[in-house]
């Protein structure tokens, strides 16, 4: 997290549009990947990422320089993803997904096909299949290469809990890979 | 070394390579911000609101909370349940050099500048009919 190129001057409201532009240039792909790891759907991930940067604009005045801007951005992003996963809208989609599972259909889900094409590698798809609390810590620790202390700061989850989850995630993954072989 | 996640970074990198936040999406964000930023223009605000704020400073410097309660007493409800907006507007008026601010013991006090006093005087002189021109005056003077 050494990339602190963005000078934030919160006193200059007129400058915020520029700051968000810079934030997007530096981190929007990272945020998109992060969001995708939660919602597993490309269009949804893009929509949420868009909303996240607008949220950042609204909250920029509250950024207190105590954490790095990336930590701050990720915290907003993750909270937004979790709100989405809890939302009525998402639950409705999930429910109709389940209905589709019971109806034999050739065209099943276009979105799902795109994802499975995206996720060609079996390791990625195995991780994407993990329950969200394990997927979250695996993604942040191994892909983002964040320390557990930092992940704790970002997610608000206790460090020891994260440690246990990571351990559990490894076991889940090992079992999964065994079955596939 | 028996970590099943060992190769995850490379694996995800490869799989997510096509996943990029497009310029189109970025522009959509900027467009939304620009729309939201319109409240940073004085003409976004009602003339009455501007008038009430400047008048509340007529009898001396005040901090934000004082201004806010005084506005409330005047039945000015623009900032009801949205107090942050008041500070945005105060900041804007400060940028336009109509008011100025001072920190006194952890509190920011706002007061009218000479320019601000002139505005208050000029519309009081012309009477409330001319009130609508206040916005215009402020915009014009700060170009």
PDB file of C-alpha atoms in Angstrom:
ATOM      1  CA  UNK A   1       0.000   0.000   0.000  1.00  0.00           C
ATOM      2  CA  UNK A   2       2.860   2.316  -0.710  1.00  0.00           C
ATOM      3  CA  UNK A   3       1.090   4.051  -3.523  1.00  0.00           C
ATOM      4  CA  UNK A   4       0.025   7.269  -1.877  1.00  0.00           C
ATOM      5  CA  UNK A   5       0.271   9.580  -4.806  1.00  0.00           C
ATOM      6  CA  UNK A   6      -2.976  11.335  -4.221  1.00  0.00           C
ATOM      7  CA  UNK A   7      -2.797  14.516  -2.265  1.00  0.00           C
ATOM      8  CA  UNK A   8      -6.127  15.023  -0.626  1.00  0.00           C
ATOM      9  CA  UNK A   9      -7.161  18.480   0.286  1.00  0.00           C
ATOM     10  CA  UNK A  10     -10.561  18.099   1.836  1.00  0.00           C
ATOM     11  CA  UNK A  11     -10.928  21.810   2.330  1.00  0.00           C
ATOM     12  CA  UNK A  12     -11.192  22.357  -1.331  1.00  0.00           C
ATOM     13  CA  UNK A  13     -14.650  21.130  -2.247  1.00  0.00           C
ATOM     14  CA  UNK A  14     -14.343  22.190  -5.837  1.00  0.00           C
ATOM     15  CA  UNK A  15     -11.402  19.922  -6.197  1.00  0.00           C
ATOM     16  CA  UNK A  16     -13.260  16.754  -5.270  1.00  0.00           C
ATOM     17  CA  UNK A  17     -14.265  15.855  -8.789  1.00  0.00           C
ATOM     18  CA  UNK A  18     -10.613  15.786  -9.730  1.00  0.00           C
ATOM     19  CA  UNK A  19      -9.719  13.696  -6.703  1.00  0.00           C
ATOM     20  CA  UNK A  20     -12.359  11.118  -7.552  1.00  0.00           C
ATOM     21  CA  UNK A  21     -11.013  11.075 -11.112  1.00  0.00           C
ATOM     22  CA  UNK A  22      -7.558  10.306  -9.768  1.00  0.00           C
ATOM     23  CA  UNK A  23      -8.909   7.676  -7.419  1.00  0.00           C
ATOM     24  CA  UNK A  24     -10.648   5.990 -10.333  1.00  0.00           C
ATOM     25  CA  UNK A  25      -7.565   6.100 -12.513  1.00  0.00           C
ATOM     26  CA  UNK A  26      -5.515   4.464  -9.765  1.00  0.00           C
ATOM     27  CA  UNK A  27      -7.890   2.022  -8.174  1.00  0.00           C
ATOM     28  CA  UNK A  28     -11.055   1.444 -10.211  1.00  0.00           C
ATOM     29  CA  UNK A  29      -9.914  -1.900 -11.636  1.00  0.00           C
ATOM     30  CA  UNK A  30      -8.883  -3.079  -8.173  1.00  0.00           C
ATOM     31  CA  UNK A  31     -12.227  -2.038  -6.747  1.00  0.00           C
ATOM     32  CA  UNK A  32     -14.063  -3.713  -9.615  1.00  0.00           C
ATOM     33  CA  UNK A  33     -12.217  -6.978  -8.967  1.00  0.00           C
ATOM     34  CA  UNK A  34     -12.927  -6.717  -5.279  1.00  0.00           C
ATOM     35  CA  UNK A  35     -16.616  -6.100  -5.902  1.00  0.00           C
ATOM     36  CA  UNK A  36     -16.782  -8.919  -8.427  1.00  0.00           C
ATOM     37  CA  UNK A  37     -15.387 -11.283  -5.802  1.00  0.00           C
ATOM     38  CA  UNK A  38     -18.442 -10.477  -3.693  1.00  0.00           C
ATOM     39  CA  UNK A  39     -21.230 -10.309  -6.247  1.00  0.00           C
ATOM     40  CA  UNK A  40     -19.935 -12.647  -8.984  1.00  0.00           C
ATOM     41  CA  UNK A  41     -21.680 -10.800 -11.748  1.00  0.00           C
ATOM     42  CA  UNK A  42     -19.967  -8.434 -14.107  1.00  0.00           C
ATOM     43  CA  UNK A  43     -22.731  -5.908 -14.721  1.00  0.00           C
ATOM     44  CA  UNK A  44     -23.673  -5.783 -11.063  1.00  0.00           C
ATOM     45  CA  UNK A  45     -20.019  -5.330 -10.135  1.00  0.00           C
ATOM     46  CA  UNK A  46     -19.716  -2.421 -12.559  1.00  0.00           C
ATOM     47  CA  UNK A  47     -22.900  -0.798 -11.267  1.00  0.00           C
ATOM     48  CA  UNK A  48     -21.783  -1.131  -7.664  1.00  0.00           C
ATOM     49  CA  UNK A  49     -18.301   0.187  -8.432  1.00  0.00           C
ATOM     50  CA  UNK A  50     -19.892   3.232  -9.999  1.00  0.00           C
ATOM     51  CA  UNK A  51     -21.983   3.772  -6.873  1.00  0.00           C
ATOM     52  CA  UNK A  52     -18.940   3.278  -4.665  1.00  0.00           C
ATOM     53  CA  UNK A  53     -17.028   6.127  -6.277  1.00  0.00           C
ATOM     54  CA  UNK A  54     -20.045   8.393  -5.964  1.00  0.00           C
ATOM     55  CA  UNK A  55     -20.209   7.448  -2.298  1.00  0.00           C
ATOM     56  CA  UNK A  56     -16.543   8.355  -1.997  1.00  0.00           C
ATOM     57  CA  UNK A  57     -17.318  11.753  -3.424  1.00  0.00           C
ATOM     58  CA  UNK A  58     -19.979  12.276  -0.792  1.00  0.00           C
ATOM     59  CA  UNK A  59     -17.781  11.058   2.030  1.00  0.00           C
ATOM     60  CA  UNK A  60     -14.516  12.631   1.002  1.00  0.00           C
ATOM     61  CA  UNK A  61     -14.890  15.350   3.618  1.00  0.00           C
ATOM     62  CA  UNK A  62     -14.876  12.654   6.290  1.00  0.00           C
ATOM     63  CA  UNK A  63     -11.584  11.138   5.194  1.00  0.00           C
ATOM     64  CA  UNK A  64      -9.289  11.824   8.121  1.00  0.00           C
ATOM     65  CA  UNK A  65      -5.856  10.758   6.839  1.00  0.00           C
ATOM     66  CA  UNK A  66      -5.572   8.273   9.691  1.00  0.00           C
ATOM     67  CA  UNK A  67      -5.677   5.410   7.229  1.00  0.00           C
ATOM     68  CA  UNK A  68      -4.370   5.316   3.689  1.00  0.00           C
ATOM     69  CA  UNK A  69      -6.795   6.415   1.010  1.00  0.00           C
ATOM     70  CA  UNK A  70      -6.809   2.865  -0.365  1.00  0.00           C
ATOM     71  CA  UNK A  71      -7.837   1.396   2.991  1.00  0.00           C
ATOM     72  CA  UNK A  72     -10.567   3.998   3.227  1.00  0.00           C
ATOM     73  CA  UNK A  73     -11.751   3.271  -0.314  1.00  0.00           C
ATOM     74  CA  UNK A  74     -11.815  -0.491   0.271  1.00  0.00           C
ATOM     75  CA  UNK A  75     -13.788  -0.071   3.454  1.00  0.00           C
ATOM     76  CA  UNK A  76     -16.447   1.894   1.607  1.00  0.00           C
ATOM     77  CA  UNK A  77     -16.429  -0.637  -1.223  1.00  0.00           C
ATOM     78  CA  UNK A  78     -16.817  -3.658   1.037  1.00  0.00           C
ATOM     79  CA  UNK A  79     -19.587  -2.082   3.084  1.00  0.00           C
ATOM     80  CA  UNK A  80     -21.390  -1.276  -0.123  1.00  0.00           C
ATOM     81  CA  UNK A  81     -21.058  -4.865  -1.369  1.00  0.00           C
ATOM     82  CA  UNK A  82     -22.353  -6.251   1.894  1.00  0.00           C
ATOM     83  CA  UNK A  83     -25.299  -3.870   1.863  1.00  0.00           C
ATOM     84  CA  UNK A  84     -26.059  -5.094  -1.621  1.00  0.00           C
ATOM     85  CA  UNK A  85     -25.848  -8.758  -0.656  1.00  0.00           C
ATOM     86  CA  UNK A  86     -28.241  -8.074   2.206  1.00  0.00           C
ATOM     87  CA  UNK A  87     -30.652  -6.115   0.043  1.00  0.00           C
ATOM     88  CA  UNK A  88     -34.109  -7.164  -0.888  1.00  0.00           C
ATOM     89  CA  UNK A  89     -33.242  -6.779  -4.556  1.00  0.00           C
ATOM     90  CA  UNK A  90     -30.400  -9.245  -4.385  1.00  0.00           C
ATOM     91  CA  UNK A  91     -32.363 -11.771  -2.397  1.00  0.00           C
ATOM     92  CA  UNK A  92     -35.071 -11.610  -5.013  1.00  0.00           C
ATOM     93  CA  UNK A  93     -32.592 -12.371  -7.775  1.00  0.00           C
ATOM     94  CA  UNK A  94     -31.150 -15.218  -5.787  1.00  0.00           C
ATOM     95  CA  UNK A  95     -34.588 -16.624  -5.216  1.00  0.00           C
ATOM     96  CA  UNK A  96     -35.446 -16.550  -8.895  1.00  0.00           C
ATOM     97  CA  UNK A  97     -32.074 -18.161  -9.581  1.00  0.00           C
ATOM     98  CA  UNK A  98     -33.117 -21.024  -7.407  1.00  0.00           C
ATOM     99  CA  UNK A  99     -36.350 -21.356  -9.310  1.00  0.00           C
ATOM    100  CA  UNK A 100     -34.406 -21.501 -12.547  1.00  0.00           C
ATOM    101  CA  UNK A 101     -32.369 -24.358 -11.153  1.00  0.00           C
ATOM    102  CA  UNK A 102     -35.531 -26.423 -11.030  1.00  0.00           C
ATOM    103  CA  UNK A 103     -36.648 -25.600 -14.521  1.00  0.00           C
ATOM    104  CA  UNK A 104     -34.747 -27.425 -17.228  1.00  0.00           C
ATOM    105  CA  UNK A 105     -33.691 -24.869 -19.780  1.00  0.00           C
ATOM    106  CA  UNK A 106     -30.986 -24.679 -22.370  1.00  0.00           C
ATOM    107  CA  UNK A 107     -30.291 -21.002 -22.047  1.00  0.00           C
ATOM    108  CA  UNK A 108     -30.031 -21.298 -18.269  1.00  0.00           C
ATOM    109  CA  UNK A 109     -28.180 -18.132 -17.417  1.00  0.00           C
ATOM    110  CA  UNK A 110     -26.237 -16.078 -19.841  1.00  0.00           C
ATOM    111  CA  UNK A 111     -24.520 -14.259 -16.983  1.00  0.00           C
ATOM    112  CA  UNK A 112     -23.392 -17.455 -15.401  1.00  0.00           C
ATOM    113  CA  UNK A 113     -21.902 -18.645 -18.630  1.00  0.00           C
ATOM    114  CA  UNK A 114     -19.933 -15.442 -18.945  1.00  0.00           C
ATOM    115  CA  UNK A 115     -18.626 -15.871 -15.432  1.00  0.00           C
ATOM    116  CA  UNK A 116     -17.584 -19.438 -15.978  1.00  0.00           C
ATOM    117  CA  UNK A 117     -15.795 -18.353 -19.121  1.00  0.00           C
ATOM    118  CA  UNK A 118     -14.141 -15.575 -17.149  1.00  0.00           C
ATOM    119  CA  UNK A 119     -13.181 -17.911 -14.421  1.00  0.00           C
ATOM    120  CA  UNK A 120     -11.416 -20.517 -16.457  1.00  0.00           C
ATOM    121  CA  UNK A 121      -8.933 -21.418 -13.806  1.00  0.00           C
ATOM    122  CA  UNK A 122     -10.177 -24.015 -11.366  1.00  0.00           C
ATOM    123  CA  UNK A 123      -8.492 -22.384  -8.373  1.00  0.00           C
ATOM    124  CA  UNK A 124     -10.272 -19.089  -8.970  1.00  0.00           C
ATOM    125  CA  UNK A 125     -13.599 -20.783  -9.429  1.00  0.00           C
ATOM    126  CA  UNK A 126     -13.076 -22.910  -6.329  1.00  0.00           C
ATOM    127  CA  UNK A 127     -12.439 -19.761  -4.317  1.00  0.00           C
ATOM    128  CA  UNK A 128     -15.405 -18.017  -5.894  1.00  0.00           C
ATOM    129  CA  UNK A 129     -17.560 -20.921  -4.746  1.00  0.00           C
ATOM    130  CA  UNK A 130     -16.574 -20.494  -1.109  1.00  0.00           C
ATOM    131  CA  UNK A 131     -19.093 -18.880   1.246  1.00  0.00           C
ATOM    132  CA  UNK A 132     -18.599 -15.138   1.274  1.00  0.00           C
ATOM    133  CA  UNK A 133     -16.879 -14.837   4.661  1.00  0.00           C
ATOM    134  CA  UNK A 134     -14.136 -17.246   3.589  1.00  0.00           C
ATOM    135  CA  UNK A 135     -13.931 -15.893   0.069  1.00  0.00           C
ATOM    136  CA  UNK A 136     -13.498 -12.380   1.446  1.00  0.00           C
ATOM    137  CA  UNK A 137     -10.496 -13.138   3.618  1.00  0.00           C
ATOM    138  CA  UNK A 138      -8.876 -15.374   0.983  1.00  0.00           C
ATOM    139  CA  UNK A 139      -9.233 -12.710  -1.684  1.00  0.00           C
ATOM    140  CA  UNK A 140      -7.901  -9.889   0.476  1.00  0.00           C
ATOM    141  CA  UNK A 141      -5.038 -11.911   1.892  1.00  0.00           C
ATOM    142  CA  UNK A 142      -3.814 -13.781  -1.171  1.00  0.00           C
ATOM    143  CA  UNK A 143      -4.839 -11.618  -4.072  1.00  0.00           C
ATOM    144  CA  UNK A 144      -4.563  -8.191  -2.490  1.00  0.00           C
ATOM    145  CA  UNK A 145      -1.718  -9.384  -0.282  1.00  0.00           C
ATOM    146  CA  UNK A 146      -3.018  -7.491   2.723  1.00  0.00           C
ATOM    147  CA  UNK A 147      -1.982  -8.340   6.251  1.00  0.00           C
ATOM    148  CA  UNK A 148      -4.614  -9.680   8.626  1.00  0.00           C
ATOM    149  CA  UNK A 149      -4.256  -6.502  10.690  1.00  0.00           C
ATOM    150  CA  UNK A 150      -5.086  -4.450   7.634  1.00  0.00           C
ATOM    151  CA  UNK A 151      -7.952  -6.727   6.612  1.00  0.00           C
ATOM    152  CA  UNK A 152      -9.316  -6.313  10.101  1.00  0.00           C
ATOM    153  CA  UNK A 153      -9.202  -2.550   9.680  1.00  0.00           C
ATOM    154  CA  UNK A 154     -10.970  -2.731   6.344  1.00  0.00           C
ATOM    155  CA  UNK A 155     -13.665  -5.251   7.175  1.00  0.00           C
ATOM    156  CA  UNK A 156     -14.169  -4.482  10.841  1.00  0.00           C
ATOM    157  CA  UNK A 157     -13.785  -8.186  11.610  1.00  0.00           C
ATOM    158  CA  UNK A 158     -11.617  -9.168  14.576  1.00  0.00           C
ATOM    159  CA  UNK A 159      -8.126 -10.316  13.640  1.00  0.00           C
ATOM    160  CA  UNK A 160      -8.379 -13.665  15.399  1.00  0.00           C
ATOM    161  CA  UNK A 161     -11.691 -14.355  13.727  1.00  0.00           C
ATOM    162  CA  UNK A 162     -10.026 -13.683  10.397  1.00  0.00           C
ATOM    163  CA  UNK A 163      -7.240 -16.081  11.267  1.00  0.00           C
ATOM    164  CA  UNK A 164      -9.735 -18.827  12.058  1.00  0.00           C
ATOM    165  CA  UNK A 165     -11.674 -18.146   8.879  1.00  0.00           C
ATOM    166  CA  UNK A 166      -8.538 -18.334   6.804  1.00  0.00           C
ATOM    167  CA  UNK A 167      -7.664 -21.663   8.356  1.00  0.00           C
ATOM    168  CA  UNK A 168     -11.153 -22.936   7.709  1.00  0.00           C
ATOM    169  CA  UNK A 169     -11.033 -21.621   4.148  1.00  0.00           C
ATOM    170  CA  UNK A 170      -7.849 -23.594   3.497  1.00  0.00           C
ATOM    171  CA  UNK A 171      -9.499 -26.775   4.731  1.00  0.00           C
ATOM    172  CA  UNK A 172     -12.597 -26.188   2.632  1.00  0.00           C
ATOM    173  CA  UNK A 173     -10.500 -25.579  -0.413  1.00  0.00           C
ATOM    174  CA  UNK A 174      -8.321 -28.638   0.118  1.00  0.00           C
ATOM    175  CA  UNK A 175     -11.368 -30.849   0.393  1.00  0.00           C
ATOM    176  CA  UNK A 176     -12.839 -29.327  -2.706  1.00  0.00           C
ATOM    177  CA  UNK A 177      -9.684 -29.828  -4.725  1.00  0.00           C
ATOM    178  CA  UNK A 178      -9.428 -33.424  -3.518  1.00  0.00           C
ATOM    179  CA  UNK A 179     -12.924 -34.158  -4.704  1.00  0.00           C
ATOM    180  CA  UNK A 180     -12.205 -32.722  -8.104  1.00  0.00           C
ATOM    181  CA  UNK A 181      -9.126 -34.841  -8.687  1.00  0.00           C
TER     182      UNK A 181
ATOM    183  CA  UNK B   1       4.124 -24.739   1.513  1.00  0.00           C
ATOM    184  CA  UNK B   2       1.069 -26.889   1.529  1.00  0.00           C
ATOM    185  CA  UNK B   3      -1.117 -23.845   1.140  1.00  0.00           C
ATOM    186  CA  UNK B   4      -3.950 -24.489  -1.321  1.00  0.00           C
ATOM    187  CA  UNK B   5      -4.158 -20.728  -1.958  1.00  0.00           C
ATOM    188  CA  UNK B   6      -0.528 -20.565  -2.931  1.00  0.00           C
ATOM    189  CA  UNK B   7      -1.172 -19.775  -6.565  1.00  0.00           C
ATOM    190  CA  UNK B   8      -4.328 -17.732  -6.073  1.00  0.00           C
ATOM    191  CA  UNK B   9      -2.880 -14.383  -7.015  1.00  0.00           C
ATOM    192  CA  UNK B  10      -1.741 -15.530 -10.449  1.00  0.00           C
ATOM    193  CA  UNK B  11      -4.875 -17.489 -10.970  1.00  0.00           C
ATOM    194  CA  UNK B  12      -7.168 -14.535 -10.250  1.00  0.00           C
ATOM    195  CA  UNK B  13      -4.956 -12.160 -12.184  1.00  0.00           C
ATOM    196  CA  UNK B  14      -5.359 -14.292 -15.264  1.00  0.00           C
ATOM    197  CA  UNK B  15      -9.081 -14.814 -14.837  1.00  0.00           C
ATOM    198  CA  UNK B  16      -9.892 -11.185 -14.063  1.00  0.00           C
ATOM    199  CA  UNK B  17      -7.685  -9.762 -16.807  1.00  0.00           C
ATOM    200  CA  UNK B  18     -10.681  -8.812 -18.933  1.00  0.00           C
ATOM    201  CA  UNK B  19     -12.440  -7.165 -16.013  1.00  0.00           C
ATOM    202  CA  UNK B  20     -11.748  -3.474 -16.283  1.00  0.00           C
ATOM    203  CA  UNK B  21     -13.683  -0.360 -15.263  1.00  0.00           C
ATOM    204  CA  UNK B  22     -14.340   1.325 -18.595  1.00  0.00           C
ATOM    205  CA  UNK B  23     -13.894   4.998 -19.456  1.00  0.00           C
ATOM    206  CA  UNK B  24     -17.618   5.073 -20.088  1.00  0.00           C
ATOM    207  CA  UNK B  25     -18.287   4.023 -16.519  1.00  0.00           C
ATOM    208  CA  UNK B  26     -15.792   6.558 -15.198  1.00  0.00           C
ATOM    209  CA  UNK B  27     -17.502   9.291 -17.155  1.00  0.00           C
ATOM    210  CA  UNK B  28     -20.847   8.244 -15.746  1.00  0.00           C
ATOM    211  CA  UNK B  29     -19.418   8.730 -12.245  1.00  0.00           C
ATOM    212  CA  UNK B  30     -18.028  12.147 -13.149  1.00  0.00           C
ATOM    213  CA  UNK B  31     -21.329  13.162 -14.689  1.00  0.00           C
ATOM    214  CA  UNK B  32     -23.215  12.254 -11.520  1.00  0.00           C
ATOM    215  CA  UNK B  33     -20.721  14.181  -9.411  1.00  0.00           C
ATOM    216  CA  UNK B  34     -21.087  17.225 -11.616  1.00  0.00           C
ATOM    217  CA  UNK B  35     -24.835  17.099 -11.204  1.00  0.00           C
ATOM    218  CA  UNK B  36     -24.486  16.804  -7.449  1.00  0.00           C
ATOM    219  CA  UNK B  37     -22.016  19.630  -7.451  1.00  0.00           C
ATOM    220  CA  UNK B  38     -24.521  22.078  -8.848  1.00  0.00           C
ATOM    221  CA  UNK B  39     -25.385  22.911  -5.257  1.00  0.00           C
ATOM    222  CA  UNK B  40     -21.924  24.421  -5.129  1.00  0.00           C
ATOM    223  CA  UNK B  41     -23.219  27.220  -7.305  1.00  0.00           C
ATOM    224  CA  UNK B  42     -24.923  30.094  -5.573  1.00  0.00           C
ATOM    225  CA  UNK B  43     -27.828  30.164  -7.987  1.00  0.00           C
ATOM    226  CA  UNK B  44     -28.754  26.703  -6.761  1.00  0.00           C
ATOM    227  CA  UNK B  45     -29.848  28.247  -3.478  1.00  0.00           C
ATOM    228  CA  UNK B  46     -33.013  30.216  -2.833  1.00  0.00           C
ATOM    229  CA  UNK B  47     -32.478  33.945  -2.479  1.00  0.00           C
ATOM    230  CA  UNK B  48     -34.357  33.857   0.801  1.00  0.00           C
ATOM    231  CA  UNK B  49     -31.872  31.357   2.186  1.00  0.00           C
ATOM    232  CA  UNK B  50     -28.866  33.476   1.260  1.00  0.00           C
ATOM    233  CA  UNK B  51     -30.564  36.503   2.715  1.00  0.00           C
ATOM    234  CA  UNK B  52     -31.327  34.746   5.975  1.00  0.00           C
ATOM    235  CA  UNK B  53     -27.757  33.593   6.393  1.00  0.00           C
ATOM    236  CA  UNK B  54     -26.194  36.956   5.693  1.00  0.00           C
ATOM    237  CA  UNK B  55     -28.689  38.682   7.941  1.00  0.00           C
ATOM    238  CA  UNK B  56     -27.944  36.317  10.771  1.00  0.00           C
ATOM    239  CA  UNK B  57     -24.346  37.524  10.650  1.00  0.00           C
ATOM    240  CA  UNK B  58     -25.273  41.188  10.658  1.00  0.00           C
ATOM    241  CA  UNK B  59     -24.942  41.597  14.393  1.00  0.00           C
ATOM    242  CA  UNK B  60     -21.537  39.965  14.601  1.00  0.00           C
ATOM    243  CA  UNK B  61     -19.602  36.744  14.096  1.00  0.00           C
ATOM    244  CA  UNK B  62     -21.320  33.440  14.769  1.00  0.00           C
ATOM    245  CA  UNK B  63     -20.396  29.806  14.651  1.00  0.00           C
ATOM    246  CA  UNK B  64     -22.229  27.305  12.488  1.00  0.00           C
ATOM    247  CA  UNK B  65     -24.513  25.967  15.161  1.00  0.00           C
ATOM    248  CA  UNK B  66     -25.613  29.471  16.123  1.00  0.00           C
ATOM    249  CA  UNK B  67     -26.382  30.285  12.513  1.00  0.00           C
ATOM    250  CA  UNK B  68     -28.293  27.077  12.174  1.00  0.00           C
ATOM    251  CA  UNK B  69     -30.510  27.721  15.227  1.00  0.00           C
ATOM    252  CA  UNK B  70     -31.132  31.273  14.138  1.00  0.00           C
ATOM    253  CA  UNK B  71     -32.188  30.065  10.685  1.00  0.00           C
ATOM    254  CA  UNK B  72     -34.482  27.589  12.305  1.00  0.00           C
ATOM    255  CA  UNK B  73     -36.110  30.376  14.284  1.00  0.00           C
ATOM    256  CA  UNK B  74     -36.669  32.236  11.041  1.00  0.00           C
ATOM    257  CA  UNK B  75     -38.486  29.164   9.737  1.00  0.00           C
ATOM    258  CA  UNK B  76     -35.722  28.607   7.230  1.00  0.00           C
ATOM    259  CA  UNK B  77     -35.939  24.875   6.711  1.00  0.00           C
ATOM    260  CA  UNK B  78     -33.516  24.322   3.835  1.00  0.00           C
ATOM    261  CA  UNK B  79     -31.064  22.616   6.159  1.00  0.00           C
ATOM    262  CA  UNK B  80     -33.466  20.707   8.299  1.00  0.00           C
ATOM    263  CA  UNK B  81     -32.113  17.165   8.658  1.00  0.00           C
ATOM    264  CA  UNK B  82     -29.362  18.118   6.260  1.00  0.00           C
ATOM    265  CA  UNK B  83     -27.077  20.364   8.219  1.00  0.00           C
ATOM    266  CA  UNK B  84     -24.029  19.460   6.144  1.00  0.00           C
ATOM    267  CA  UNK B  85     -25.495  21.544   3.349  1.00  0.00           C
ATOM    268  CA  UNK B  86     -25.291  24.656   5.502  1.00  0.00           C
ATOM    269  CA  UNK B  87     -21.554  24.214   5.837  1.00  0.00           C
ATOM    270  CA  UNK B  88     -21.194  23.688   2.124  1.00  0.00           C
ATOM    271  CA  UNK B  89     -23.008  26.950   1.521  1.00  0.00           C
ATOM    272  CA  UNK B  90     -20.977  28.787   4.175  1.00  0.00           C
ATOM    273  CA  UNK B  91     -17.823  27.515   2.563  1.00  0.00           C
ATOM    274  CA  UNK B  92     -19.051  28.679  -0.792  1.00  0.00           C
ATOM    275  CA  UNK B  93     -19.853  32.160   0.510  1.00  0.00           C
ATOM    276  CA  UNK B  94     -16.398  32.219   2.015  1.00  0.00           C
ATOM    277  CA  UNK B  95     -14.836  31.354  -1.316  1.00  0.00           C
ATOM    278  CA  UNK B  96     -16.755  34.201  -2.878  1.00  0.00           C
ATOM    279  CA  UNK B  97     -15.356  36.486  -0.180  1.00  0.00           C
ATOM    280  CA  UNK B  98     -18.785  37.466   1.045  1.00  0.00           C
ATOM    281  CA  UNK B  99     -18.113  36.063   4.480  1.00  0.00           C
ATOM    282  CA  UNK B 100     -14.907  35.177   6.264  1.00  0.00           C
ATOM    283  CA  UNK B 101     -14.100  32.800   9.088  1.00  0.00           C
ATOM    284  CA  UNK B 102     -11.904  32.623  12.177  1.00  0.00           C
ATOM    285  CA  UNK B 103     -11.037  29.768  14.463  1.00  0.00           C
ATOM    286  CA  UNK B 104     -11.606  30.682  18.094  1.00  0.00           C
ATOM    287  CA  UNK B 105     -11.047  27.888  20.587  1.00  0.00           C
ATOM    288  CA  UNK B 106     -11.854  24.983  18.287  1.00  0.00           C
ATOM    289  CA  UNK B 107     -14.856  26.687  16.819  1.00  0.00           C
ATOM    290  CA  UNK B 108     -15.124  28.326  13.481  1.00  0.00           C
ATOM    291  CA  UNK B 109     -16.770  31.750  13.572  1.00  0.00           C
ATOM    292  CA  UNK B 110     -18.208  33.293  10.458  1.00  0.00           C
ATOM    293  CA  UNK B 111     -18.599  37.001   9.853  1.00  0.00           C
ATOM    294  CA  UNK B 112     -19.490  39.340   6.999  1.00  0.00           C
ATOM    295  CA  UNK B 113     -16.698  40.849   4.941  1.00  0.00           C
ATOM    296  CA  UNK B 114     -16.879  44.431   3.762  1.00  0.00           C
ATOM    297  CA  UNK B 115     -18.223  43.075   0.530  1.00  0.00           C
ATOM    298  CA  UNK B 116     -20.841  41.064   2.390  1.00  0.00           C
ATOM    299  CA  UNK B 117     -21.920  44.072   4.412  1.00  0.00           C
ATOM    300  CA  UNK B 118     -22.340  46.018   1.223  1.00  0.00           C
ATOM    301  CA  UNK B 119     -24.733  43.431  -0.128  1.00  0.00           C
ATOM    302  CA  UNK B 120     -26.810  43.394   3.007  1.00  0.00           C
ATOM    303  CA  UNK B 121     -26.943  47.183   2.983  1.00  0.00           C
ATOM    304  CA  UNK B 122     -27.783  47.420  -0.702  1.00  0.00           C
ATOM    305  CA  UNK B 123     -30.744  45.111  -0.641  1.00  0.00           C
ATOM    306  CA  UNK B 124     -32.051  46.649   2.571  1.00  0.00           C
ATOM    307  CA  UNK B 125     -31.905  49.993   0.887  1.00  0.00           C
ATOM    308  CA  UNK B 126     -33.707  48.779  -2.199  1.00  0.00           C
ATOM    309  CA  UNK B 127     -36.275  46.901  -0.241  1.00  0.00           C
ATOM    310  CA  UNK B 128     -37.495  43.372  -0.525  1.00  0.00           C
ATOM    311  CA  UNK B 129     -38.716  43.805  -4.085  1.00  0.00           C
ATOM    312  CA  UNK B 130     -35.175  43.921  -5.256  1.00  0.00           C
ATOM    313  CA  UNK B 131     -34.293  40.909  -3.265  1.00  0.00           C
ATOM    314  CA  UNK B 132     -34.258  38.656  -6.301  1.00  0.00           C
ATOM    315  CA  UNK B 133     -31.301  40.524  -7.625  1.00  0.00           C
ATOM    316  CA  UNK B 134     -29.152  39.444  -4.703  1.00  0.00           C
ATOM    317  CA  UNK B 135     -28.214  36.216  -6.323  1.00  0.00           C
ATOM    318  CA  UNK B 136     -27.353  37.971  -9.483  1.00  0.00           C
ATOM    319  CA  UNK B 137     -25.258  40.546  -7.653  1.00  0.00           C
ATOM    320  CA  UNK B 138     -23.312  37.910  -5.831  1.00  0.00           C
ATOM    321  CA  UNK B 139     -22.661  35.909  -8.966  1.00  0.00           C
ATOM    322  CA  UNK B 140     -21.635  38.974 -10.888  1.00  0.00           C
ATOM    323  CA  UNK B 141     -19.331  40.297  -8.210  1.00  0.00           C
ATOM    324  CA  UNK B 142     -17.482  37.068  -7.840  1.00  0.00           C
ATOM    325  CA  UNK B 143     -16.688  36.438 -11.480  1.00  0.00           C
TER     326      UNK B 143
END
